[in-house]
PDB file of C-alpha atoms in Angstrom:
ATOM      1  CA  UNK A   1    -313.144 -60.841-111.453  1.00  0.00           C
ATOM      2  CA  UNK A   2    -310.699 -58.045-112.100  1.00  0.00           C
ATOM      3  CA  UNK A   3    -308.948 -57.031-108.893  1.00  0.00           C
ATOM      4  CA  UNK A   4    -308.214 -53.347-108.393  1.00  0.00           C
ATOM      5  CA  UNK A   5    -305.483 -52.039-106.116  1.00  0.00           C
ATOM      6  CA  UNK A   6    -304.671 -48.489-105.120  1.00  0.00           C
ATOM      7  CA  UNK A   7    -301.670 -46.761-103.603  1.00  0.00           C
ATOM      8  CA  UNK A   8    -301.164 -45.127-101.315  1.00  0.00           C
ATOM      9  CA  UNK A   9    -304.106 -46.086 -99.127  1.00  0.00           C
ATOM     10  CA  UNK A  10    -303.682 -42.909 -97.112  1.00  0.00           C
ATOM     11  CA  UNK A  11    -302.411 -39.596 -98.447  1.00  0.00           C
ATOM     12  CA  UNK A  12    -301.893 -36.537 -96.245  1.00  0.00           C
ATOM     13  CA  UNK A  13    -301.722 -33.483 -98.478  1.00  0.00           C
ATOM     14  CA  UNK A  14    -300.806 -29.843 -98.186  1.00  0.00           C
ATOM     15  CA  UNK A  15    -303.164 -27.304 -99.787  1.00  0.00           C
ATOM     16  CA  UNK A  16    -301.633 -25.850-102.903  1.00  0.00           C
ATOM     17  CA  UNK A  17    -299.364 -28.828-103.437  1.00  0.00           C
ATOM     18  CA  UNK A  18    -299.873 -31.558-106.051  1.00  0.00           C
ATOM     19  CA  UNK A  19    -301.114 -35.032-105.193  1.00  0.00           C
ATOM     20  CA  UNK A  20    -301.196 -38.315-107.053  1.00  0.00           C
ATOM     21  CA  UNK A  21    -302.974 -41.651-106.610  1.00  0.00           C
ATOM     22  CA  UNK A  22    -302.137 -44.843-108.477  1.00  0.00           C
ATOM     23  CA  UNK A  23    -304.610 -47.528-109.461  1.00  0.00           C
ATOM     24  CA  UNK A  24    -303.650 -50.899-110.876  1.00  0.00           C
ATOM     25  CA  UNK A  25    -305.854 -53.623-112.326  1.00  0.00           C
ATOM     26  CA  UNK A  26    -305.193 -57.359-112.489  1.00  0.00           C
ATOM     27  CA  UNK A  27    -306.103 -57.334-116.195  1.00  0.00           C
ATOM     28  CA  UNK A  28    -305.834 -54.773-118.924  1.00  0.00           C
ATOM     29  CA  UNK A  29    -308.757 -52.338-119.032  1.00  0.00           C
ATOM     30  CA  UNK A  30    -308.043 -51.329-122.614  1.00  0.00           C
ATOM     31  CA  UNK A  31    -311.069 -52.146-124.759  1.00  0.00           C
ATOM     32  CA  UNK A  32    -310.787 -52.953-128.435  1.00  0.00           C
ATOM     33  CA  UNK A  33    -312.430 -49.590-129.116  1.00  0.00           C
ATOM     34  CA  UNK A  34    -309.353 -47.830-127.740  1.00  0.00           C
ATOM     35  CA  UNK A  35    -310.908 -46.668-124.486  1.00  0.00           C
ATOM     36  CA  UNK A  36    -309.704 -47.644-121.050  1.00  0.00           C
ATOM     37  CA  UNK A  37    -312.719 -48.656-118.986  1.00  0.00           C
ATOM     38  CA  UNK A  38    -311.502 -47.036-115.780  1.00  0.00           C
ATOM     39  CA  UNK A  39    -313.358 -44.446-113.709  1.00  0.00           C
ATOM     40  CA  UNK A  40    -312.461 -42.398-110.666  1.00  0.00           C
ATOM     41  CA  UNK A  41    -314.919 -41.469-107.924  1.00  0.00           C
ATOM     42  CA  UNK A  42    -314.549 -39.257-104.880  1.00  0.00           C
ATOM     43  CA  UNK A  43    -316.576 -39.753-101.740  1.00  0.00           C
ATOM     44  CA  UNK A  44    -316.363 -36.677 -99.564  1.00  0.00           C
ATOM     45  CA  UNK A  45    -317.036 -37.135 -95.843  1.00  0.00           C
ATOM     46  CA  UNK A  46    -320.688 -37.859 -95.191  1.00  0.00           C
ATOM     47  CA  UNK A  47    -321.606 -37.663 -98.867  1.00  0.00           C
ATOM     48  CA  UNK A  48    -322.479 -39.968-101.738  1.00  0.00           C
ATOM     49  CA  UNK A  49    -319.733 -40.807-104.214  1.00  0.00           C
ATOM     50  CA  UNK A  50    -319.300 -38.435-107.132  1.00  0.00           C
ATOM     51  CA  UNK A  51    -317.852 -39.115-110.546  1.00  0.00           C
ATOM     52  CA  UNK A  52    -314.543 -37.377-111.275  1.00  0.00           C
ATOM     53  CA  UNK A  53    -313.046 -39.107-114.315  1.00  0.00           C
ATOM     54  CA  UNK A  54    -314.494 -41.574-116.810  1.00  0.00           C
ATOM     55  CA  UNK A  55    -312.838 -43.727-119.465  1.00  0.00           C
ATOM     56  CA  UNK A  56    -309.469 -43.143-117.869  1.00  0.00           C
ATOM     57  CA  UNK A  57    -308.946 -39.492-118.688  1.00  0.00           C
ATOM     58  CA  UNK A  58    -312.212 -37.648-119.267  1.00  0.00           C
ATOM     59  CA  UNK A  59    -313.269 -35.181-116.599  1.00  0.00           C
ATOM     60  CA  UNK A  60    -316.911 -35.406-115.666  1.00  0.00           C
ATOM     61  CA  UNK A  61    -319.140 -32.386-115.997  1.00  0.00           C
ATOM     62  CA  UNK A  62    -318.411 -29.759-113.366  1.00  0.00           C
ATOM     63  CA  UNK A  63    -315.152 -31.320-112.193  1.00  0.00           C
ATOM     64  CA  UNK A  64    -312.407 -28.723-111.739  1.00  0.00           C
ATOM     65  CA  UNK A  65    -309.519 -28.899-114.187  1.00  0.00           C
ATOM     66  CA  UNK A  66    -307.042 -29.439-111.360  1.00  0.00           C
ATOM     67  CA  UNK A  67    -308.135 -33.097-111.555  1.00  0.00           C
ATOM     68  CA  UNK A  68    -306.682 -35.225-114.330  1.00  0.00           C
ATOM     69  CA  UNK A  69    -306.631 -38.909-115.133  1.00  0.00           C
ATOM     70  CA  UNK A  70    -304.055 -40.780-117.163  1.00  0.00           C
ATOM     71  CA  UNK A  71    -302.766 -44.245-117.881  1.00  0.00           C
ATOM     72  CA  UNK A  72    -303.602 -47.234-120.005  1.00  0.00           C
ATOM     73  CA  UNK A  73    -303.857 -50.976-119.746  1.00  0.00           C
ATOM     74  CA  UNK A  74    -303.307 -51.873-116.103  1.00  0.00           C
ATOM     75  CA  UNK A  75    -301.744 -48.713-114.648  1.00  0.00           C
ATOM     76  CA  UNK A  76    -303.630 -45.503-114.019  1.00  0.00           C
ATOM     77  CA  UNK A  77    -303.037 -42.268-112.153  1.00  0.00           C
ATOM     78  CA  UNK A  78    -305.287 -39.584-110.751  1.00  0.00           C
ATOM     79  CA  UNK A  79    -303.521 -36.276-110.259  1.00  0.00           C
ATOM     80  CA  UNK A  80    -304.583 -33.165-108.437  1.00  0.00           C
ATOM     81  CA  UNK A  81    -302.463 -30.271-109.620  1.00  0.00           C
ATOM     82  CA  UNK A  82    -303.025 -28.095-106.563  1.00  0.00           C
ATOM     83  CA  UNK A  83    -304.955 -29.645-103.710  1.00  0.00           C
ATOM     84  CA  UNK A  84    -307.717 -27.615-102.114  1.00  0.00           C
ATOM     85  CA  UNK A  85    -309.266 -28.244 -98.710  1.00  0.00           C
ATOM     86  CA  UNK A  86    -312.516 -29.384-100.365  1.00  0.00           C
ATOM     87  CA  UNK A  87    -310.707 -32.270-102.063  1.00  0.00           C
ATOM     88  CA  UNK A  88    -310.525 -34.356 -98.882  1.00  0.00           C
ATOM     89  CA  UNK A  89    -312.282 -37.683 -98.927  1.00  0.00           C
ATOM     90  CA  UNK A  90    -311.820 -41.197-100.233  1.00  0.00           C
ATOM     91  CA  UNK A  91    -310.918 -41.689-103.871  1.00  0.00           C
ATOM     92  CA  UNK A  92    -311.929 -44.913-105.604  1.00  0.00           C
ATOM     93  CA  UNK A  93    -310.991 -46.268-108.980  1.00  0.00           C
ATOM     94  CA  UNK A  94    -313.426 -48.643-110.660  1.00  0.00           C
ATOM     95  CA  UNK A  95    -313.127 -50.906-113.664  1.00  0.00           C
ATOM     96  CA  UNK A  96    -316.042 -51.147-116.050  1.00  0.00           C
ATOM     97  CA  UNK A  97    -314.539 -53.487-118.637  1.00  0.00           C
ATOM     98  CA  UNK A  98    -315.932 -56.740-117.302  1.00  0.00           C
ATOM     99  CA  UNK A  99    -319.626 -57.226-116.572  1.00  0.00           C
ATOM    100  CA  UNK A 100    -318.742 -57.642-112.894  1.00  0.00           C
ATOM    101  CA  UNK A 101    -317.735 -54.092-111.993  1.00  0.00           C
ATOM    102  CA  UNK A 102    -315.136 -53.796-109.259  1.00  0.00           C
ATOM    103  CA  UNK A 103    -313.848 -50.905-107.196  1.00  0.00           C
ATOM    104  CA  UNK A 104    -310.431 -50.351-105.732  1.00  0.00           C
ATOM    105  CA  UNK A 105    -310.137 -50.293-101.931  1.00  0.00           C
ATOM    106  CA  UNK A 106    -309.955 -46.512-101.819  1.00  0.00           C
ATOM    107  CA  UNK A 107    -307.359 -43.877-100.974  1.00  0.00           C
ATOM    108  CA  UNK A 108    -308.119 -41.560 -98.094  1.00  0.00           C
ATOM    109  CA  UNK A 109    -306.912 -38.032 -98.722  1.00  0.00           C
ATOM    110  CA  UNK A 110    -306.780 -35.596 -95.840  1.00  0.00           C
ATOM    111  CA  UNK A 111    -305.042 -32.351 -94.996  1.00  0.00           C
ATOM    112  CA  UNK A 112    -301.724 -32.503 -93.176  1.00  0.00           C
TER     113      UNK A 112
ATOM    114  CA  UNK B   1    -332.166 -30.716-112.279  1.00  0.00           C
ATOM    115  CA  UNK B   2    -331.458 -34.422-112.231  1.00  0.00           C
ATOM    116  CA  UNK B   3    -332.399 -36.001-108.911  1.00  0.00           C
ATOM    117  CA  UNK B   4    -332.484 -39.497-107.479  1.00  0.00           C
ATOM    118  CA  UNK B   5    -334.435 -39.658-104.228  1.00  0.00           C
ATOM    119  CA  UNK B   6    -334.155 -42.833-102.223  1.00  0.00           C
ATOM    120  CA  UNK B   7    -336.481 -44.284 -99.630  1.00  0.00           C
ATOM    121  CA  UNK B   8    -335.729 -44.142 -95.940  1.00  0.00           C
ATOM    122  CA  UNK B   9    -333.644 -46.257 -93.630  1.00  0.00           C
ATOM    123  CA  UNK B  10    -334.844 -49.730 -92.707  1.00  0.00           C
ATOM    124  CA  UNK B  11    -334.079 -52.258 -89.987  1.00  0.00           C
ATOM    125  CA  UNK B  12    -334.627 -55.909 -90.819  1.00  0.00           C
ATOM    126  CA  UNK B  13    -334.142 -59.245 -89.139  1.00  0.00           C
ATOM    127  CA  UNK B  14    -331.916 -61.922 -90.650  1.00  0.00           C
ATOM    128  CA  UNK B  15    -333.776 -63.888 -93.298  1.00  0.00           C
ATOM    129  CA  UNK B  16    -336.159 -61.056 -94.106  1.00  0.00           C
ATOM    130  CA  UNK B  17    -336.388 -59.063 -97.334  1.00  0.00           C
ATOM    131  CA  UNK B  18    -335.973 -55.368 -98.039  1.00  0.00           C
ATOM    132  CA  UNK B  19    -337.127 -53.123-100.861  1.00  0.00           C
ATOM    133  CA  UNK B  20    -335.472 -49.800-101.598  1.00  0.00           C
ATOM    134  CA  UNK B  21    -336.915 -47.303-104.034  1.00  0.00           C
ATOM    135  CA  UNK B  22    -335.080 -44.718-106.113  1.00  0.00           C
ATOM    136  CA  UNK B  23    -337.378 -42.065-107.544  1.00  0.00           C
ATOM    137  CA  UNK B  24    -335.838 -40.155-110.415  1.00  0.00           C
ATOM    138  CA  UNK B  25    -336.632 -36.815-111.998  1.00  0.00           C
ATOM    139  CA  UNK B  26    -335.151 -34.235-114.329  1.00  0.00           C
ATOM    140  CA  UNK B  27    -334.144 -36.526-117.178  1.00  0.00           C
ATOM    141  CA  UNK B  28    -335.538 -39.074-119.629  1.00  0.00           C
ATOM    142  CA  UNK B  29    -335.691 -42.223-117.534  1.00  0.00           C
ATOM    143  CA  UNK B  30    -335.712 -44.615-120.471  1.00  0.00           C
ATOM    144  CA  UNK B  31    -332.473 -43.224-121.910  1.00  0.00           C
ATOM    145  CA  UNK B  32    -330.295 -44.255-118.978  1.00  0.00           C
ATOM    146  CA  UNK B  33    -329.403 -47.157-116.753  1.00  0.00           C
ATOM    147  CA  UNK B  34    -329.733 -47.265-112.998  1.00  0.00           C
ATOM    148  CA  UNK B  35    -326.859 -48.729-111.032  1.00  0.00           C
ATOM    149  CA  UNK B  36    -326.880 -49.890-107.442  1.00  0.00           C
ATOM    150  CA  UNK B  37    -323.843 -49.763-105.162  1.00  0.00           C
ATOM    151  CA  UNK B  38    -323.545 -50.522-101.469  1.00  0.00           C
ATOM    152  CA  UNK B  39    -321.115 -49.582 -98.730  1.00  0.00           C
ATOM    153  CA  UNK B  40    -320.823 -51.560 -95.517  1.00  0.00           C
ATOM    154  CA  UNK B  41    -319.951 -49.555 -92.398  1.00  0.00           C
ATOM    155  CA  UNK B  42    -316.401 -48.237 -92.652  1.00  0.00           C
ATOM    156  CA  UNK B  43    -315.812 -50.147 -95.869  1.00  0.00           C
ATOM    157  CA  UNK B  44    -315.419 -49.388 -99.566  1.00  0.00           C
ATOM    158  CA  UNK B  45    -317.856 -49.431-102.449  1.00  0.00           C
ATOM    159  CA  UNK B  46    -319.377 -52.612-103.844  1.00  0.00           C
ATOM    160  CA  UNK B  47    -321.311 -52.756-107.100  1.00  0.00           C
ATOM    161  CA  UNK B  48    -324.600 -54.658-106.911  1.00  0.00           C
ATOM    162  CA  UNK B  49    -326.065 -54.399-110.384  1.00  0.00           C
ATOM    163  CA  UNK B  50    -327.418 -52.467-113.346  1.00  0.00           C
ATOM    164  CA  UNK B  51    -330.895 -52.161-114.771  1.00  0.00           C
ATOM    165  CA  UNK B  52    -331.812 -50.566-118.060  1.00  0.00           C
ATOM    166  CA  UNK B  53    -334.411 -47.818-117.855  1.00  0.00           C
ATOM    167  CA  UNK B  54    -335.242 -48.636-121.458  1.00  0.00           C
ATOM    168  CA  UNK B  55    -336.041 -52.350-121.416  1.00  0.00           C
ATOM    169  CA  UNK B  56    -335.462 -53.535-117.847  1.00  0.00           C
ATOM    170  CA  UNK B  57    -332.484 -55.708-118.753  1.00  0.00           C
ATOM    171  CA  UNK B  58    -330.437 -56.468-115.680  1.00  0.00           C
ATOM    172  CA  UNK B  59    -326.930 -57.461-114.707  1.00  0.00           C
ATOM    173  CA  UNK B  60    -326.081 -58.540-111.168  1.00  0.00           C
ATOM    174  CA  UNK B  61    -322.964 -58.986-109.070  1.00  0.00           C
ATOM    175  CA  UNK B  62    -322.214 -62.637-108.511  1.00  0.00           C
ATOM    176  CA  UNK B  63    -322.051 -62.080-104.759  1.00  0.00           C
ATOM    177  CA  UNK B  64    -325.754 -61.198-104.524  1.00  0.00           C
ATOM    178  CA  UNK B  65    -327.031 -63.021-107.590  1.00  0.00           C
ATOM    179  CA  UNK B  66    -330.077 -65.078-106.671  1.00  0.00           C
ATOM    180  CA  UNK B  67    -330.978 -62.832-103.737  1.00  0.00           C
ATOM    181  CA  UNK B  68    -331.347 -59.482-105.501  1.00  0.00           C
ATOM    182  CA  UNK B  69    -333.899 -58.286-108.034  1.00  0.00           C
ATOM    183  CA  UNK B  70    -333.777 -54.904-109.741  1.00  0.00           C
ATOM    184  CA  UNK B  71    -336.909 -53.527-111.340  1.00  0.00           C
ATOM    185  CA  UNK B  72    -338.207 -50.273-112.728  1.00  0.00           C
ATOM    186  CA  UNK B  73    -341.549 -48.546-113.103  1.00  0.00           C
ATOM    187  CA  UNK B  74    -341.318 -46.266-116.104  1.00  0.00           C
ATOM    188  CA  UNK B  75    -344.697 -44.691-115.335  1.00  0.00           C
ATOM    189  CA  UNK B  76    -343.283 -43.234-112.123  1.00  0.00           C
ATOM    190  CA  UNK B  77    -339.613 -43.196-113.257  1.00  0.00           C
ATOM    191  CA  UNK B  78    -338.725 -45.169-110.165  1.00  0.00           C
ATOM    192  CA  UNK B  79    -336.228 -47.980-109.738  1.00  0.00           C
ATOM    193  CA  UNK B  80    -336.404 -50.632-107.058  1.00  0.00           C
ATOM    194  CA  UNK B  81    -333.962 -52.981-105.440  1.00  0.00           C
ATOM    195  CA  UNK B  82    -335.246 -56.059-103.620  1.00  0.00           C
ATOM    196  CA  UNK B  83    -332.816 -58.053-101.503  1.00  0.00           C
ATOM    197  CA  UNK B  84    -333.936 -61.325 -99.932  1.00  0.00           C
ATOM    198  CA  UNK B  85    -332.627 -63.689 -97.260  1.00  0.00           C
ATOM    199  CA  UNK B  86    -330.883 -60.832 -95.527  1.00  0.00           C
ATOM    200  CA  UNK B  87    -327.734 -61.514 -93.541  1.00  0.00           C
ATOM    201  CA  UNK B  88    -325.811 -59.361 -91.121  1.00  0.00           C
ATOM    202  CA  UNK B  89    -323.216 -58.652 -93.795  1.00  0.00           C
ATOM    203  CA  UNK B  90    -325.908 -57.026 -95.935  1.00  0.00           C
ATOM    204  CA  UNK B  91    -325.887 -54.169 -93.427  1.00  0.00           C
ATOM    205  CA  UNK B  92    -324.829 -51.208 -95.543  1.00  0.00           C
ATOM    206  CA  UNK B  93    -325.756 -47.943 -97.154  1.00  0.00           C
ATOM    207  CA  UNK B  94    -327.299 -48.685-100.533  1.00  0.00           C
ATOM    208  CA  UNK B  95    -326.940 -46.119-103.306  1.00  0.00           C
ATOM    209  CA  UNK B  96    -328.698 -45.825-106.622  1.00  0.00           C
ATOM    210  CA  UNK B  97    -327.009 -43.909-109.415  1.00  0.00           C
ATOM    211  CA  UNK B  98    -327.822 -42.909-112.959  1.00  0.00           C
ATOM    212  CA  UNK B  99    -325.816 -44.782-115.535  1.00  0.00           C
ATOM    213  CA  UNK B 100    -324.813 -42.804-118.591  1.00  0.00           C
ATOM    214  CA  UNK B 101    -323.293 -44.362-121.686  1.00  0.00           C
ATOM    215  CA  UNK B 102    -320.776 -42.812-124.027  1.00  0.00           C
ATOM    216  CA  UNK B 103    -319.796 -45.973-125.824  1.00  0.00           C
ATOM    217  CA  UNK B 104    -321.512 -49.299-126.331  1.00  0.00           C
ATOM    218  CA  UNK B 105    -321.552 -51.501-123.259  1.00  0.00           C
ATOM    219  CA  UNK B 106    -320.048 -48.884-120.952  1.00  0.00           C
ATOM    220  CA  UNK B 107    -321.795 -46.763-118.349  1.00  0.00           C
ATOM    221  CA  UNK B 108    -320.530 -44.346-115.760  1.00  0.00           C
ATOM    222  CA  UNK B 109    -322.494 -43.323-112.682  1.00  0.00           C
ATOM    223  CA  UNK B 110    -322.856 -39.564-112.892  1.00  0.00           C
ATOM    224  CA  UNK B 111    -325.691 -38.711-110.497  1.00  0.00           C
ATOM    225  CA  UNK B 112    -326.135 -40.489-107.198  1.00  0.00           C
ATOM    226  CA  UNK B 113    -328.883 -40.749-104.624  1.00  0.00           C
ATOM    227  CA  UNK B 114    -328.139 -39.917-101.003  1.00  0.00           C
ATOM    228  CA  UNK B 115    -328.199 -43.534 -99.961  1.00  0.00           C
ATOM    229  CA  UNK B 116    -330.473 -45.755 -97.894  1.00  0.00           C
ATOM    230  CA  UNK B 117    -329.221 -47.374 -94.712  1.00  0.00           C
ATOM    231  CA  UNK B 118    -330.252 -50.984 -94.255  1.00  0.00           C
ATOM    232  CA  UNK B 119    -329.471 -52.575 -90.917  1.00  0.00           C
ATOM    233  CA  UNK B 120    -329.829 -56.327 -90.518  1.00  0.00           C
ATOM    234  CA  UNK B 121    -329.954 -57.325 -86.896  1.00  0.00           C
ATOM    235  CA  UNK B 122    -331.759 -59.824 -84.732  1.00  0.00           C
TER     236      UNK B 122
END
């Protein structure tokens, strides 16, 4: 199975400031079709996960443009340009390249 | 709007089985997959499997393969997850999610149910 790691595991943030989370995979997630099979999900406190980014860099419907995804191969980044209080929660990356889907361990984002 | 409504919480004894339902509405059931993900208390997300709303084809996580069965009922646009031989480490919140494809062989989970708590305890 592809192993996903994330850093940092905990990220205190200040509203209005930028924030960044890194996700790394044990194998390249770049498909022969040119897409990176890497998604980002956010689980807000007490809620179900929600899709933020799919195929590495595509914002899901309704996701604010302060969220962006980048990277290729084994190294990916989720950036929040200006954190808002509603962005707190646990962020997970997930690989969808192999049939056995695997999530990263999560990064907990909270307000300083 | 698109909705996935899951059945209620259940408490089971070790060795028993559990069935969770995921009733969908607001979209064409047969044009999407249904994914299942679980989350043990205080832990991260774990993918369980996919089932096609179109033809019922399934794919399971190796960790639960042999104990889990995913099915669908297209007449009621409902998906089901059956998990057998329950163990204490199956205690978790189980989520169903709609799987949407944008390229062959790839699905993202764009609409999620609220989750069903399954507690396995003697």
